[in-house]
Tab-separated table of C-alpha atoms in Angstrom:
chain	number	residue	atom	x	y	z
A	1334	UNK	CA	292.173	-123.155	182.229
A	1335	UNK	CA	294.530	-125.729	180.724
A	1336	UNK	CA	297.612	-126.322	181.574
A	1337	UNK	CA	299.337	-123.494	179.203
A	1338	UNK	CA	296.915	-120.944	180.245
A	1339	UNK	CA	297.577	-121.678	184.034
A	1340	UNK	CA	301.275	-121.452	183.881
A	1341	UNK	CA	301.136	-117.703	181.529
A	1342	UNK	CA	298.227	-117.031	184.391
A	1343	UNK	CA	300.605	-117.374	187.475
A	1344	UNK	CA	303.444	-116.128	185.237
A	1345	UNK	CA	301.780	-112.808	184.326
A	1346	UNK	CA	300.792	-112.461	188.391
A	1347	UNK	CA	304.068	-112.755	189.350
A	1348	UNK	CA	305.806	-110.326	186.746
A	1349	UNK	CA	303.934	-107.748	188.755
A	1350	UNK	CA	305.693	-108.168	192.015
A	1351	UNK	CA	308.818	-106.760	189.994
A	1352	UNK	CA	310.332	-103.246	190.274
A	1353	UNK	CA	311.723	-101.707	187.471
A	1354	UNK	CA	315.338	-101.768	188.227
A	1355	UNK	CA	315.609	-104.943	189.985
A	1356	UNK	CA	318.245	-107.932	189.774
A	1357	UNK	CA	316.014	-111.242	189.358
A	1358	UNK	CA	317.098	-114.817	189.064
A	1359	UNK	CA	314.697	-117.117	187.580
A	1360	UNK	CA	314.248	-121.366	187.798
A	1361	UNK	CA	313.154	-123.099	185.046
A	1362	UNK	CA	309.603	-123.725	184.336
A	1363	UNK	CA	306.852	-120.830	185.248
A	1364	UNK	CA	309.530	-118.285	186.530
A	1365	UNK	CA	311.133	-118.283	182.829
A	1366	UNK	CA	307.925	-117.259	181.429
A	1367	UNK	CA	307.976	-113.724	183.664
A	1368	UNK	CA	309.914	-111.316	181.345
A	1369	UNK	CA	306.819	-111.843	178.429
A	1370	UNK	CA	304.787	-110.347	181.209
A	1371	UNK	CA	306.791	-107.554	182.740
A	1372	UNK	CA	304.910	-104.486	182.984
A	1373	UNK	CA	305.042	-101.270	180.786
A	1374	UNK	CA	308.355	-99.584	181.559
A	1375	UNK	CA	309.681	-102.305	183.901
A	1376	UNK	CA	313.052	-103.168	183.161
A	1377	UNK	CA	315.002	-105.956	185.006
A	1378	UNK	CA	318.507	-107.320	184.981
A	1379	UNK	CA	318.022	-111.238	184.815
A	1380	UNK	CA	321.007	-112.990	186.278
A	1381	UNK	CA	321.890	-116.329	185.757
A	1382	UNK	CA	323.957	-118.465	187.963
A	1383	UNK	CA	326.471	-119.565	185.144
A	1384	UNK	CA	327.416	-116.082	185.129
A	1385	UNK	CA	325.447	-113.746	183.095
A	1386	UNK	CA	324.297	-110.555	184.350
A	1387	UNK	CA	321.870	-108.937	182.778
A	1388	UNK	CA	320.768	-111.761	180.483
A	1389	UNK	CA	319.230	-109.798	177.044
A	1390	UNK	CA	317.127	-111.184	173.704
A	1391	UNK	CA	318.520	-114.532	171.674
A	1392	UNK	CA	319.107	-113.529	167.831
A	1393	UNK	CA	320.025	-114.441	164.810
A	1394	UNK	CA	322.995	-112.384	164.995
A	1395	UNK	CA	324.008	-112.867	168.902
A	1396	UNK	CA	323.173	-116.909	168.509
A	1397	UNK	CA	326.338	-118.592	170.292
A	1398	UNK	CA	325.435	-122.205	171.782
A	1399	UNK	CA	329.219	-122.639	172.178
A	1400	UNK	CA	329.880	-119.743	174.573
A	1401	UNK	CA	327.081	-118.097	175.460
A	1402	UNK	CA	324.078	-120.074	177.875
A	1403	UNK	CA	321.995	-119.847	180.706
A	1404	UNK	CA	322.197	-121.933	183.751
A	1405	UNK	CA	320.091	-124.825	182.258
A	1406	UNK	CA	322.922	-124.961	179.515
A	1407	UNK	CA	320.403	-123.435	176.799
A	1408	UNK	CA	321.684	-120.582	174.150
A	1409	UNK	CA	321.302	-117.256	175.844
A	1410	UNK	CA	322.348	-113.781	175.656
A	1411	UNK	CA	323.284	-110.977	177.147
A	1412	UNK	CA	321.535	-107.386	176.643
A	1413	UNK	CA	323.406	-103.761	176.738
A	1414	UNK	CA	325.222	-102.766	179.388
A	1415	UNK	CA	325.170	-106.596	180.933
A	1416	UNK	CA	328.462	-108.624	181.544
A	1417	UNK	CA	329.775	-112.192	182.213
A	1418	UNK	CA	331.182	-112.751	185.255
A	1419	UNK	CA	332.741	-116.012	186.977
A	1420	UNK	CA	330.518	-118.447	189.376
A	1421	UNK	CA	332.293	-116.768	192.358
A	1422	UNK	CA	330.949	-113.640	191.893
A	1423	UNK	CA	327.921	-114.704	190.660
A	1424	UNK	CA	327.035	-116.940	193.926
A	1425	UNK	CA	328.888	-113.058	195.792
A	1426	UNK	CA	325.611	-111.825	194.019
A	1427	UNK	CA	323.375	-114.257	194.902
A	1428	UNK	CA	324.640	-114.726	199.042
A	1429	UNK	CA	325.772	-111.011	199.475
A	1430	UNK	CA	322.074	-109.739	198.738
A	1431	UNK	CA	322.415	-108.371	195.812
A	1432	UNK	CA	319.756	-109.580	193.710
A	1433	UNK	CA	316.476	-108.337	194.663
A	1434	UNK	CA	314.009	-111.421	193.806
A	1435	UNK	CA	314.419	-114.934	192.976
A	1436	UNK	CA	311.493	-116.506	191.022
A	1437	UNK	CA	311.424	-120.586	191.685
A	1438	UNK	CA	308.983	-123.357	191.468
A	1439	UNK	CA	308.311	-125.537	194.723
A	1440	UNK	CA	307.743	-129.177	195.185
A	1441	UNK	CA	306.724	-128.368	198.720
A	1442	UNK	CA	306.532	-124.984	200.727
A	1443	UNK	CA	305.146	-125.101	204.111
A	1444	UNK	CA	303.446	-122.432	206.760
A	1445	UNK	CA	306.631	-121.774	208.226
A	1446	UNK	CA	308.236	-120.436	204.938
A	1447	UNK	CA	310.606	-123.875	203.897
A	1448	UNK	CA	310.807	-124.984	200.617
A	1449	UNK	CA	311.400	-128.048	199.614
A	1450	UNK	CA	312.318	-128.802	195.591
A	1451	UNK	CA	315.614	-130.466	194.907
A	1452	UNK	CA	315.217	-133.679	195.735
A	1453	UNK	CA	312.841	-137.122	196.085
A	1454	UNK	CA	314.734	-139.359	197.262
A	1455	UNK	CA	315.203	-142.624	195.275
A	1456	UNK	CA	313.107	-141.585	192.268
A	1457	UNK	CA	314.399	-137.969	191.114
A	1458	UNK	CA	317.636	-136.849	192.182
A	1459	UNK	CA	318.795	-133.874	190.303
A	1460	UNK	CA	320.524	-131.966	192.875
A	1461	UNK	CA	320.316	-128.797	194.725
A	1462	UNK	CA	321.769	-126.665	192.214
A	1463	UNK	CA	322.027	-123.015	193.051
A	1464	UNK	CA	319.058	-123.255	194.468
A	1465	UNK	CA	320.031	-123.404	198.205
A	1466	UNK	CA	322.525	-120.571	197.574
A	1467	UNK	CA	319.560	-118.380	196.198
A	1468	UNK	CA	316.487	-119.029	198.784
A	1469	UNK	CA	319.429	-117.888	201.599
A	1470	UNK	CA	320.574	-114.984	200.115
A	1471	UNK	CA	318.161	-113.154	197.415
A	1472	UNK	CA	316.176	-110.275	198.835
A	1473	UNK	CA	312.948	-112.083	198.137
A	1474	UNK	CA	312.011	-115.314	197.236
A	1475	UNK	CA	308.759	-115.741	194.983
A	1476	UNK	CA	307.228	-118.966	194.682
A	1477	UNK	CA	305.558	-119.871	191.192
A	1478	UNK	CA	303.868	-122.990	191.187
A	1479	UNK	CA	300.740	-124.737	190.287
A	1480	UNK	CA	298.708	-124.811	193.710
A	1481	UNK	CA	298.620	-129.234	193.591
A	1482	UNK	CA	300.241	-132.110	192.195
A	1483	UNK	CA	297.922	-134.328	190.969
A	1484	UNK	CA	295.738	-132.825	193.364
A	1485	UNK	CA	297.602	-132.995	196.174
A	1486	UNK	CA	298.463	-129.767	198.124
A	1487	UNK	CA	302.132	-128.642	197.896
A	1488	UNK	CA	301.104	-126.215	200.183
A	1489	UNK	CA	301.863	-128.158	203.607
A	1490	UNK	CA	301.671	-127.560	207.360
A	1491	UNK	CA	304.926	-128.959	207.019
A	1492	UNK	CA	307.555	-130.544	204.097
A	1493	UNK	CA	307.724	-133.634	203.860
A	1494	UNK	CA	310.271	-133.965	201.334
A	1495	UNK	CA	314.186	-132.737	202.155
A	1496	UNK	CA	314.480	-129.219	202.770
A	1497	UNK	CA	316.382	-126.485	199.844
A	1498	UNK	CA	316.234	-123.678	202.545
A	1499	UNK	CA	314.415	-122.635	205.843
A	1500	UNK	CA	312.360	-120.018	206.684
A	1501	UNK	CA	313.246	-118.680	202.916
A	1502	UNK	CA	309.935	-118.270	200.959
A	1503	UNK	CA	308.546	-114.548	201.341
A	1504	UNK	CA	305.383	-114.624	198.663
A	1505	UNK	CA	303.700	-117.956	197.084
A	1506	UNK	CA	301.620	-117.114	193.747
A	1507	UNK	CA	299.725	-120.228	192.181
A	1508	UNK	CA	296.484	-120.218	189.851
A	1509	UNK	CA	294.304	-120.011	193.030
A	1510	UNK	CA	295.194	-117.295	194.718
A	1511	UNK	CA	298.519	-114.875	195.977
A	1512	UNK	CA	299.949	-115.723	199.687
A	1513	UNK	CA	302.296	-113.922	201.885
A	1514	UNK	CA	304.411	-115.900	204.164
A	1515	UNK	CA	304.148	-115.040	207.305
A	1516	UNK	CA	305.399	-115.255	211.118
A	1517	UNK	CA	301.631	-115.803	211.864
A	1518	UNK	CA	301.222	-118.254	208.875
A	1519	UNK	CA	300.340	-118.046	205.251
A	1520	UNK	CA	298.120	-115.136	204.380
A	1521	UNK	CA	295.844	-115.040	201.628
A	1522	UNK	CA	295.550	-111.502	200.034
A	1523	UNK	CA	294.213	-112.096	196.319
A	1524	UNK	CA	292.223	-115.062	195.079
A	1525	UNK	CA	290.968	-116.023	191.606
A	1526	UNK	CA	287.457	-115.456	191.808
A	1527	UNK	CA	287.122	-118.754	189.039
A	1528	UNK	CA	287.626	-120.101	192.843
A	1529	UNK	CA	286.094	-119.787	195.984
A	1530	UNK	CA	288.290	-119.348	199.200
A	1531	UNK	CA	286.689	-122.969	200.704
A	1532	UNK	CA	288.134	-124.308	197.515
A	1533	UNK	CA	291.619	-122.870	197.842
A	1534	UNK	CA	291.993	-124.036	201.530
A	1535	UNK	CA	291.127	-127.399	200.937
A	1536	UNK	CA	293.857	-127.895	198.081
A	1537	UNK	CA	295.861	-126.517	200.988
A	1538	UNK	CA	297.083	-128.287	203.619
A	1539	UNK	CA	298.495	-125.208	205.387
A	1540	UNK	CA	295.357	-123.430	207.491
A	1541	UNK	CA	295.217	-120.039	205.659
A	1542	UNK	CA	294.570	-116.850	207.239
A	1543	UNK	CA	292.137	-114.421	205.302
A	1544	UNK	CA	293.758	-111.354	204.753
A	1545	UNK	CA	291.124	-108.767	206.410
A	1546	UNK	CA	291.759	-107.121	202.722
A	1547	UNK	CA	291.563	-109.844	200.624
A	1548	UNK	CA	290.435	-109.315	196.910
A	1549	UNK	CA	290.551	-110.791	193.780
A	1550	UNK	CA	293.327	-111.603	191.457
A	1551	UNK	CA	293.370	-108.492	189.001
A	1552	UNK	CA	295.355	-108.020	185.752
B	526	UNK	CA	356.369	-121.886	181.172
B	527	UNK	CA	353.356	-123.722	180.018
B	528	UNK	CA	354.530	-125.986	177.173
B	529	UNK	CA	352.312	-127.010	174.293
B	530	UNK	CA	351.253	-130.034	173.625
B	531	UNK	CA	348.625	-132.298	172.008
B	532	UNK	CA	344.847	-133.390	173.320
B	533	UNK	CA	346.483	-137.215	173.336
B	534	UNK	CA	349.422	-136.243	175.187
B	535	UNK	CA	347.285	-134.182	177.917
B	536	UNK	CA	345.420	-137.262	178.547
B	537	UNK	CA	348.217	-139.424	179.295
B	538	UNK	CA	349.176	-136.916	181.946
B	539	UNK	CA	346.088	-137.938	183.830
B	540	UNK	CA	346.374	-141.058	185.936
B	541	UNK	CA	343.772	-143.331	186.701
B	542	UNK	CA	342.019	-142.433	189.926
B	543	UNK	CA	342.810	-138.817	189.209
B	544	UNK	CA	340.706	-135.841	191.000
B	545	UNK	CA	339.435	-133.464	187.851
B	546	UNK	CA	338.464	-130.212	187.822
B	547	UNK	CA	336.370	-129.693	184.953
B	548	UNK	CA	336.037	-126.133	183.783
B	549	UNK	CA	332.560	-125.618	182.217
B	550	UNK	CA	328.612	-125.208	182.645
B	551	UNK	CA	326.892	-127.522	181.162
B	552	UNK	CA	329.928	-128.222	179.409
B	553	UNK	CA	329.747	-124.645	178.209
B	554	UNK	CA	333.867	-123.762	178.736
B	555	UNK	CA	334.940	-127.216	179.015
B	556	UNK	CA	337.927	-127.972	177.187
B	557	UNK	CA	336.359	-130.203	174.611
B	558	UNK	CA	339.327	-131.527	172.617
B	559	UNK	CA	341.227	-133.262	175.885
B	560	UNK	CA	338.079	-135.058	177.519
B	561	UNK	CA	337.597	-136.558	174.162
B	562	UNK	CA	340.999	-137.728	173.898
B	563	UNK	CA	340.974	-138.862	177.976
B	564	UNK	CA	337.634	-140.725	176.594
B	565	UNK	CA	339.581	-142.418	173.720
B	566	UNK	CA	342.769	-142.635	176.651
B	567	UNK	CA	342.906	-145.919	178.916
B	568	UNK	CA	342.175	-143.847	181.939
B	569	UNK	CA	339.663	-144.935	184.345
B	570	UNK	CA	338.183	-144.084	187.924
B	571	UNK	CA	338.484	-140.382	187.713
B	572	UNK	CA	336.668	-138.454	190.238
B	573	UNK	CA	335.182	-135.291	188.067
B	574	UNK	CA	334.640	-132.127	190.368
B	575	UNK	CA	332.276	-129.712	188.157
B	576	UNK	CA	329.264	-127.926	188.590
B	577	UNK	CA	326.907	-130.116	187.055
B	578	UNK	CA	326.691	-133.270	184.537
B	579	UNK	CA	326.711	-131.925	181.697
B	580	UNK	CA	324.220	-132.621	178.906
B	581	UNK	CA	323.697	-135.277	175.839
B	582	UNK	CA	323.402	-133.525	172.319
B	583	UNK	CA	325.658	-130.960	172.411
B	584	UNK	CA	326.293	-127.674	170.062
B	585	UNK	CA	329.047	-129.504	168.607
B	586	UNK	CA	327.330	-132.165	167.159
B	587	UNK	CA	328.441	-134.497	169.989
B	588	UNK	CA	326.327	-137.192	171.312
B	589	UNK	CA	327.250	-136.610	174.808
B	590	UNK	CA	328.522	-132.958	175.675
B	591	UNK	CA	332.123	-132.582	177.285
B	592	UNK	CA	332.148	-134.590	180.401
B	593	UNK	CA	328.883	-136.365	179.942
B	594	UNK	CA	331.361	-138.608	177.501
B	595	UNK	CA	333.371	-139.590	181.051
B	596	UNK	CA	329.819	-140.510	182.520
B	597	UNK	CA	327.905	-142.151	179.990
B	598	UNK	CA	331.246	-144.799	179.527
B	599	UNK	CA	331.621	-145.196	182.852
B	600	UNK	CA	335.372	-143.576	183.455
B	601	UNK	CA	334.117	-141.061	185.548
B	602	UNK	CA	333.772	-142.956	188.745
B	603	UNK	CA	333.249	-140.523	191.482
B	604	UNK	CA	331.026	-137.243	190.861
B	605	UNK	CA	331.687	-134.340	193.222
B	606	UNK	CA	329.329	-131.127	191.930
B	607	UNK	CA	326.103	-129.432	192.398
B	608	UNK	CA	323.550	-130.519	189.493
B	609	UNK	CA	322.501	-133.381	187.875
B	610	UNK	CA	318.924	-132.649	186.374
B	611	UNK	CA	320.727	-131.352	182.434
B	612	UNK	CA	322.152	-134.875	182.001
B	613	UNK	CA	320.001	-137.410	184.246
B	614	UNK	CA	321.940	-140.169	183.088
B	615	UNK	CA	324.122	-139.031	186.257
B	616	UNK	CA	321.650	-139.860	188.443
B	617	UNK	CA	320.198	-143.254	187.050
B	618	UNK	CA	323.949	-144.324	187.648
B	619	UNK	CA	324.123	-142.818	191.067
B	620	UNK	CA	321.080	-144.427	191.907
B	621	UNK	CA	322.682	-148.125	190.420
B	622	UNK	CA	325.208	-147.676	192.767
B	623	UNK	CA	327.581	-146.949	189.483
B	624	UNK	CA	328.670	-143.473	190.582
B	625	UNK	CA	329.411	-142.006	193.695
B	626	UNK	CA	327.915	-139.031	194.290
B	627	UNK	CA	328.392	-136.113	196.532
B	628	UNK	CA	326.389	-132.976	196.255
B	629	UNK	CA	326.926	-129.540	197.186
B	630	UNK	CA	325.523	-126.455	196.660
B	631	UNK	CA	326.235	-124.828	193.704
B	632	UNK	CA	327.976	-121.412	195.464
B	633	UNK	CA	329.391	-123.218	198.141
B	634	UNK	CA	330.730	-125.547	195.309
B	635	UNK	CA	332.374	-122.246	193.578
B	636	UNK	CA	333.950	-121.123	196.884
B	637	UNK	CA	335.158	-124.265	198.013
B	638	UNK	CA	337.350	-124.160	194.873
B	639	UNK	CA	338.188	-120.950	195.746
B	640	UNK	CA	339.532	-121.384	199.093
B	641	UNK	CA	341.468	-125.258	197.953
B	642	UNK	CA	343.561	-122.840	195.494
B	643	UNK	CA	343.580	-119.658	197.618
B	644	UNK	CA	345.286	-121.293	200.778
B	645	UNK	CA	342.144	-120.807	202.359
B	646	UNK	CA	341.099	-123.490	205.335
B	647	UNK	CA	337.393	-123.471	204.699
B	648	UNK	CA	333.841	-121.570	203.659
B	649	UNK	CA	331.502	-120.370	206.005
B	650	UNK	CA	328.531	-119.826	204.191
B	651	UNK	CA	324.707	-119.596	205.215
B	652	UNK	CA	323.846	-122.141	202.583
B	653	UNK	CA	322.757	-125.355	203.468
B	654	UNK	CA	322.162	-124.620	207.452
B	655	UNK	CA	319.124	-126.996	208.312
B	656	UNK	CA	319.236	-129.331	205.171
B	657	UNK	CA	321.090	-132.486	204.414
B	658	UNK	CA	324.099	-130.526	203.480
B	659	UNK	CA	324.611	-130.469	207.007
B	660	UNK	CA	325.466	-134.248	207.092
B	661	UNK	CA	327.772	-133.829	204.085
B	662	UNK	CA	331.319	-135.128	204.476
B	663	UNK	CA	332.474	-132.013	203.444
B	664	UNK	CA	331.035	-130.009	205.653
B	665	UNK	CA	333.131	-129.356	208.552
B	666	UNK	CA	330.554	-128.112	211.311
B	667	UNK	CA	328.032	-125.790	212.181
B	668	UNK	CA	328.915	-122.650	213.440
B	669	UNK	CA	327.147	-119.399	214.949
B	670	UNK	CA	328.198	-115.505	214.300
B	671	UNK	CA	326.835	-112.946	215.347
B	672	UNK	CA	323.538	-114.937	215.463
B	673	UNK	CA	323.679	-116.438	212.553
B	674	UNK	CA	324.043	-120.109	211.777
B	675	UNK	CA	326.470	-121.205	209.200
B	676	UNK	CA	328.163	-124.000	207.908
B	677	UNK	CA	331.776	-124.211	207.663
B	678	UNK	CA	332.568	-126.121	204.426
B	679	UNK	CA	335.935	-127.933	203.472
B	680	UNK	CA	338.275	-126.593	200.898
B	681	UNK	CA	338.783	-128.889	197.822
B	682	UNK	CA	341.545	-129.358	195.710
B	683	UNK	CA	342.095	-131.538	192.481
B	684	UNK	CA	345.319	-133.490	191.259
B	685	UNK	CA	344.539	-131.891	187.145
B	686	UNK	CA	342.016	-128.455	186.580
B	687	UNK	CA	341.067	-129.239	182.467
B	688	UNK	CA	339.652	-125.568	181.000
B	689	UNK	CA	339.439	-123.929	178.520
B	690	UNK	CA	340.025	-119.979	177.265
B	691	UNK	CA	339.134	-118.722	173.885
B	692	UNK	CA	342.278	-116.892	173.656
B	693	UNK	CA	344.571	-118.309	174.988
B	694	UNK	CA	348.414	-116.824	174.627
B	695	UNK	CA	351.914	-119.031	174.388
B	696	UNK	CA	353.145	-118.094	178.073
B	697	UNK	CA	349.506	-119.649	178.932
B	698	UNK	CA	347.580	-116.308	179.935
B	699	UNK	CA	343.594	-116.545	179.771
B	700	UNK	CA	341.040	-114.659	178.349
B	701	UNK	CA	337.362	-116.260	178.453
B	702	UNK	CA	334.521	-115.861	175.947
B	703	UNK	CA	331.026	-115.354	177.007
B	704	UNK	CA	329.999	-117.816	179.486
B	705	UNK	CA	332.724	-119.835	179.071
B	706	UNK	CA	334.514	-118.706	182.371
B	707	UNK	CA	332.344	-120.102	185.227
B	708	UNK	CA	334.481	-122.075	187.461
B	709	UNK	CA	337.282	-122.243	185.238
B	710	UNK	CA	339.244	-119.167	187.436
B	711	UNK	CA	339.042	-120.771	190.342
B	712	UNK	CA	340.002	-124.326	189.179
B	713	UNK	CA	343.025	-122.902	187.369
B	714	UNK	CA	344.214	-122.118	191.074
B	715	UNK	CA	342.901	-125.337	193.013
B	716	UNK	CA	345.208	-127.842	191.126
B	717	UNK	CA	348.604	-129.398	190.828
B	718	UNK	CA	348.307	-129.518	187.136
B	719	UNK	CA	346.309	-127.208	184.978
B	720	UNK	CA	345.558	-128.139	181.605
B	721	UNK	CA	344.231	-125.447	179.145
B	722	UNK	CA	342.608	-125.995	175.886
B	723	UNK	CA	342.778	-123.308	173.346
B	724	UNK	CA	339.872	-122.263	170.803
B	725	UNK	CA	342.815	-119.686	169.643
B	726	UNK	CA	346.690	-119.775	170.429
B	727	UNK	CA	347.443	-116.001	170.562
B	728	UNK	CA	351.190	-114.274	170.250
B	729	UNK	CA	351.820	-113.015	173.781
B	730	UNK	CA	350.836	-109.352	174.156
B	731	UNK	CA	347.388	-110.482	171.809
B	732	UNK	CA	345.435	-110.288	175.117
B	733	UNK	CA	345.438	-106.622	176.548
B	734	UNK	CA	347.046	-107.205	179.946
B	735	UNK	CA	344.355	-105.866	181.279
B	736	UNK	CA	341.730	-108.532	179.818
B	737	UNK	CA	343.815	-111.464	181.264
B	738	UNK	CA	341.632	-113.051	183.736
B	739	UNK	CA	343.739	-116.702	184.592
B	740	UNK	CA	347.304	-116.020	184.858
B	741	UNK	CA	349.726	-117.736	182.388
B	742	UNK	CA	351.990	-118.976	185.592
B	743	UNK	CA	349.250	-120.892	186.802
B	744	UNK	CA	348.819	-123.130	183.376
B	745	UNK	CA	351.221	-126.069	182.919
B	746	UNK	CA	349.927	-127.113	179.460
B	747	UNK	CA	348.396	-126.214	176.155
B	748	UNK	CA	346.690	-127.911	173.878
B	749	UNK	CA	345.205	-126.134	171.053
B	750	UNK	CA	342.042	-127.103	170.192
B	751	UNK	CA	341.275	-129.104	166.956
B	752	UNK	CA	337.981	-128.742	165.806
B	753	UNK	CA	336.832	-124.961	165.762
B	754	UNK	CA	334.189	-125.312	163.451
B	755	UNK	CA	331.714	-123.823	165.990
């Protein structure tokens, strides 16, 4: 797979952890690519930290870069029945538990569930963000990443880099395979079978448990 | 009442050294007219509190979108917000030792505000327990509730709070477009002199009471914004 074809790949896995009816906040990168993969009759509300709440289809018609954007400052919209609301409530949504999933890339997760991905120090420096605000206080928190850097794990026995949150990540879905984050450890329960499971833990650093019901990654 | 007045005269009314509150996302909501007279003003060393640093190439044709104008010249001094990564010229001058930078999260950022303008002594939030933000000078402590850690961040207030309404009527009442609002509500209560800019000045009683979300007694100036061409 190229690189394209592995980011739709992880995207398309991921839109299937969704409910119809959920509240979902998604990073930049791989999570933005979800909605073109949500399942028949799965409807979400996307929320957006700059305040839109149920973020809808950009038009023609509805195309308003002066008033209208989503949190990385790009032309957005909103769909029917959604609303703009302040950064207050928005962060009220985010910390009270009232948005079901976030959907986030990682620069670093480890086997306890941290996440590391706002900051290397001295080279890039963006900033946490929202992010810190949405790993404590989303329902679930969905990792969508490539499984390596260069290939290096980013799956560690512990991060390296600055922590976003502790204890945070629920679920990690990469092109090699779906993980749950456990109190045990990090579980794999679906694999791509263009892999084999001695492959997948050693581009992991983590030890990975073998789910008793593991399978393959179907879609 | 808020009195009217022009971009060039609301710049003048901010000293150098000023604290700013910068309405705006991205520089979506920022009150456009004013920075770019402040930019063409001879202030200097302003400490900008906004969410993020804005962006270069903006909708407006600008080269360097609302605030980013403060940064990339160098008159923004002192950077107290949440992002960086939209304009990372922010962050190459952080890293030259040009800017001084705090960070804090983005909700924490929002509430912060909130609590500065709503006579509020602090946040205690969940965000940021176990990470740098710990070691943040505006973070108080570290505190535990009912099991839970939290951190107990500062209030913040500003000397000037620059937004911007689309509607905006003459006894200075609010009404926000789109995704213009952001932190604009809560700056327009966290400092001692609120500038807002105007896409449209409105006849009072144009904006349903209902639909007025910043109070007019809270806004000490107008200025009506020039260009309205997008």
């Amino acid at each position: 797979m190229d690189k394209e074809m592995i980011k739709s790949f992880i995207a398309k896995r991921v839109a299937q952890e969704l409910h119809d009816g959920d509240v979902v906040n998604l990073g930049i990168g791989i999570p933005s690519l979800v909605p073109s993969f949500l399942p028949e009759g799965v409807h979400v509300f996307l929320q957006t930290e700059n305040g839109i709440l149920g973020a809808g289809k950009l038009t023609d018609e509805n195309y308003d870069p002066m008033n209208v954007v989503n949190a990385s400052g790009m032309p957005a919209a909103l769909q029917d029945g959604g609303c703009y609301i302040d950064s207050a409530m928005s962060f009220g949504l985010i910390r009270g538990g009232h948005v079901d999933a976030c959907i986030l890339g990682g620069l670093e997760v480890d086997m306890h569930g941290n996440l590391s991905n706002w900051i290397i120090p001295g080279k890039r420096m963006p900033g946490m963000g929202g992010a810190m605000d949405l790993l404590v206080g989303t329902r679930r928190t969905i990792v969508a990443m490539e499984h390596t850097a260069k290939g290096k794990p980013k799956i560690l026995k512990e991060c390296k880099l600055p922590y976003t949150a502790l204890d945070c990540v629920d679920i990690i879905i990469t092109e090699m395979g779906v993980m749950d984050v456990t109190d045990e450890g990090i579980v794999l329960k679906e694999y791509n079978p263009e892999f084999t499971v001695e492959e997948i833990q050693a581009a992991t650093d983590a030890p990975l448990i073998i789910s008793p019901d593991l399978k393959k990654m179907e879609f | 009442m808020a009195k009217i007045i022009t971009a060039e005269e609301a710049a003048k009314l901010i000293p150098s050294g000023s604290t700013v509150m910068f309405g705006g996302f991205v520089a979506c909501g920022a009150a456009h007219d004013v920075i770019e007279a402040m930019e063409n003003s001879d202030v200097e060393n302003i400490t900008g509190i906004m969410n993020d640093s804005a962006k270069q190439g903006g909708p407006d044709g600008s080269d360097y979108y609302g605030w980013a104008k403060l940064i990339h010249s160098g008159k923004m001094t002192g950077y107290i917000g949440s992002h960086m990564g939209t304009n990372p010229e922010a962050s190459e001058l952080w890293a030259a030792g040009k800017l001084k930078v705090d960070l804090v999260p983005q909700g924490s950022l929002a509430e912060m505000i909130r609590a500065g303008g709503m006579g509020l002594g602090g946040v205690i939030t969940p965000t940021g327990v176990g990470t740098i933000v710990e070691d943040s000078p505006f973070t108080e402590c570290k505190t535990t509730i009912n099991g839970r850690d939290y951190l107990i961040m500062k209030p913040i207030r500003a000397n000037v709070a620059l937004i911007s309404g689309e509607k905006v009527d003459k006894m200075g009442n609010v009404w926000y477009k789109g995704t213009t609002r952001n932190f604009s509500p809560l700056m327009a209560m966290a400092a001692d002199l609120v500038i807002v800019e105007a896409v449209n000045l409105v006849e009072v009683g144009e904006i349903a009471p209902e639909d007025i979300v910043t109070p007019g007694i809270l806004v000490d100036y107008i200025v009506v914004r020039e260009k309205k061409e997008n």
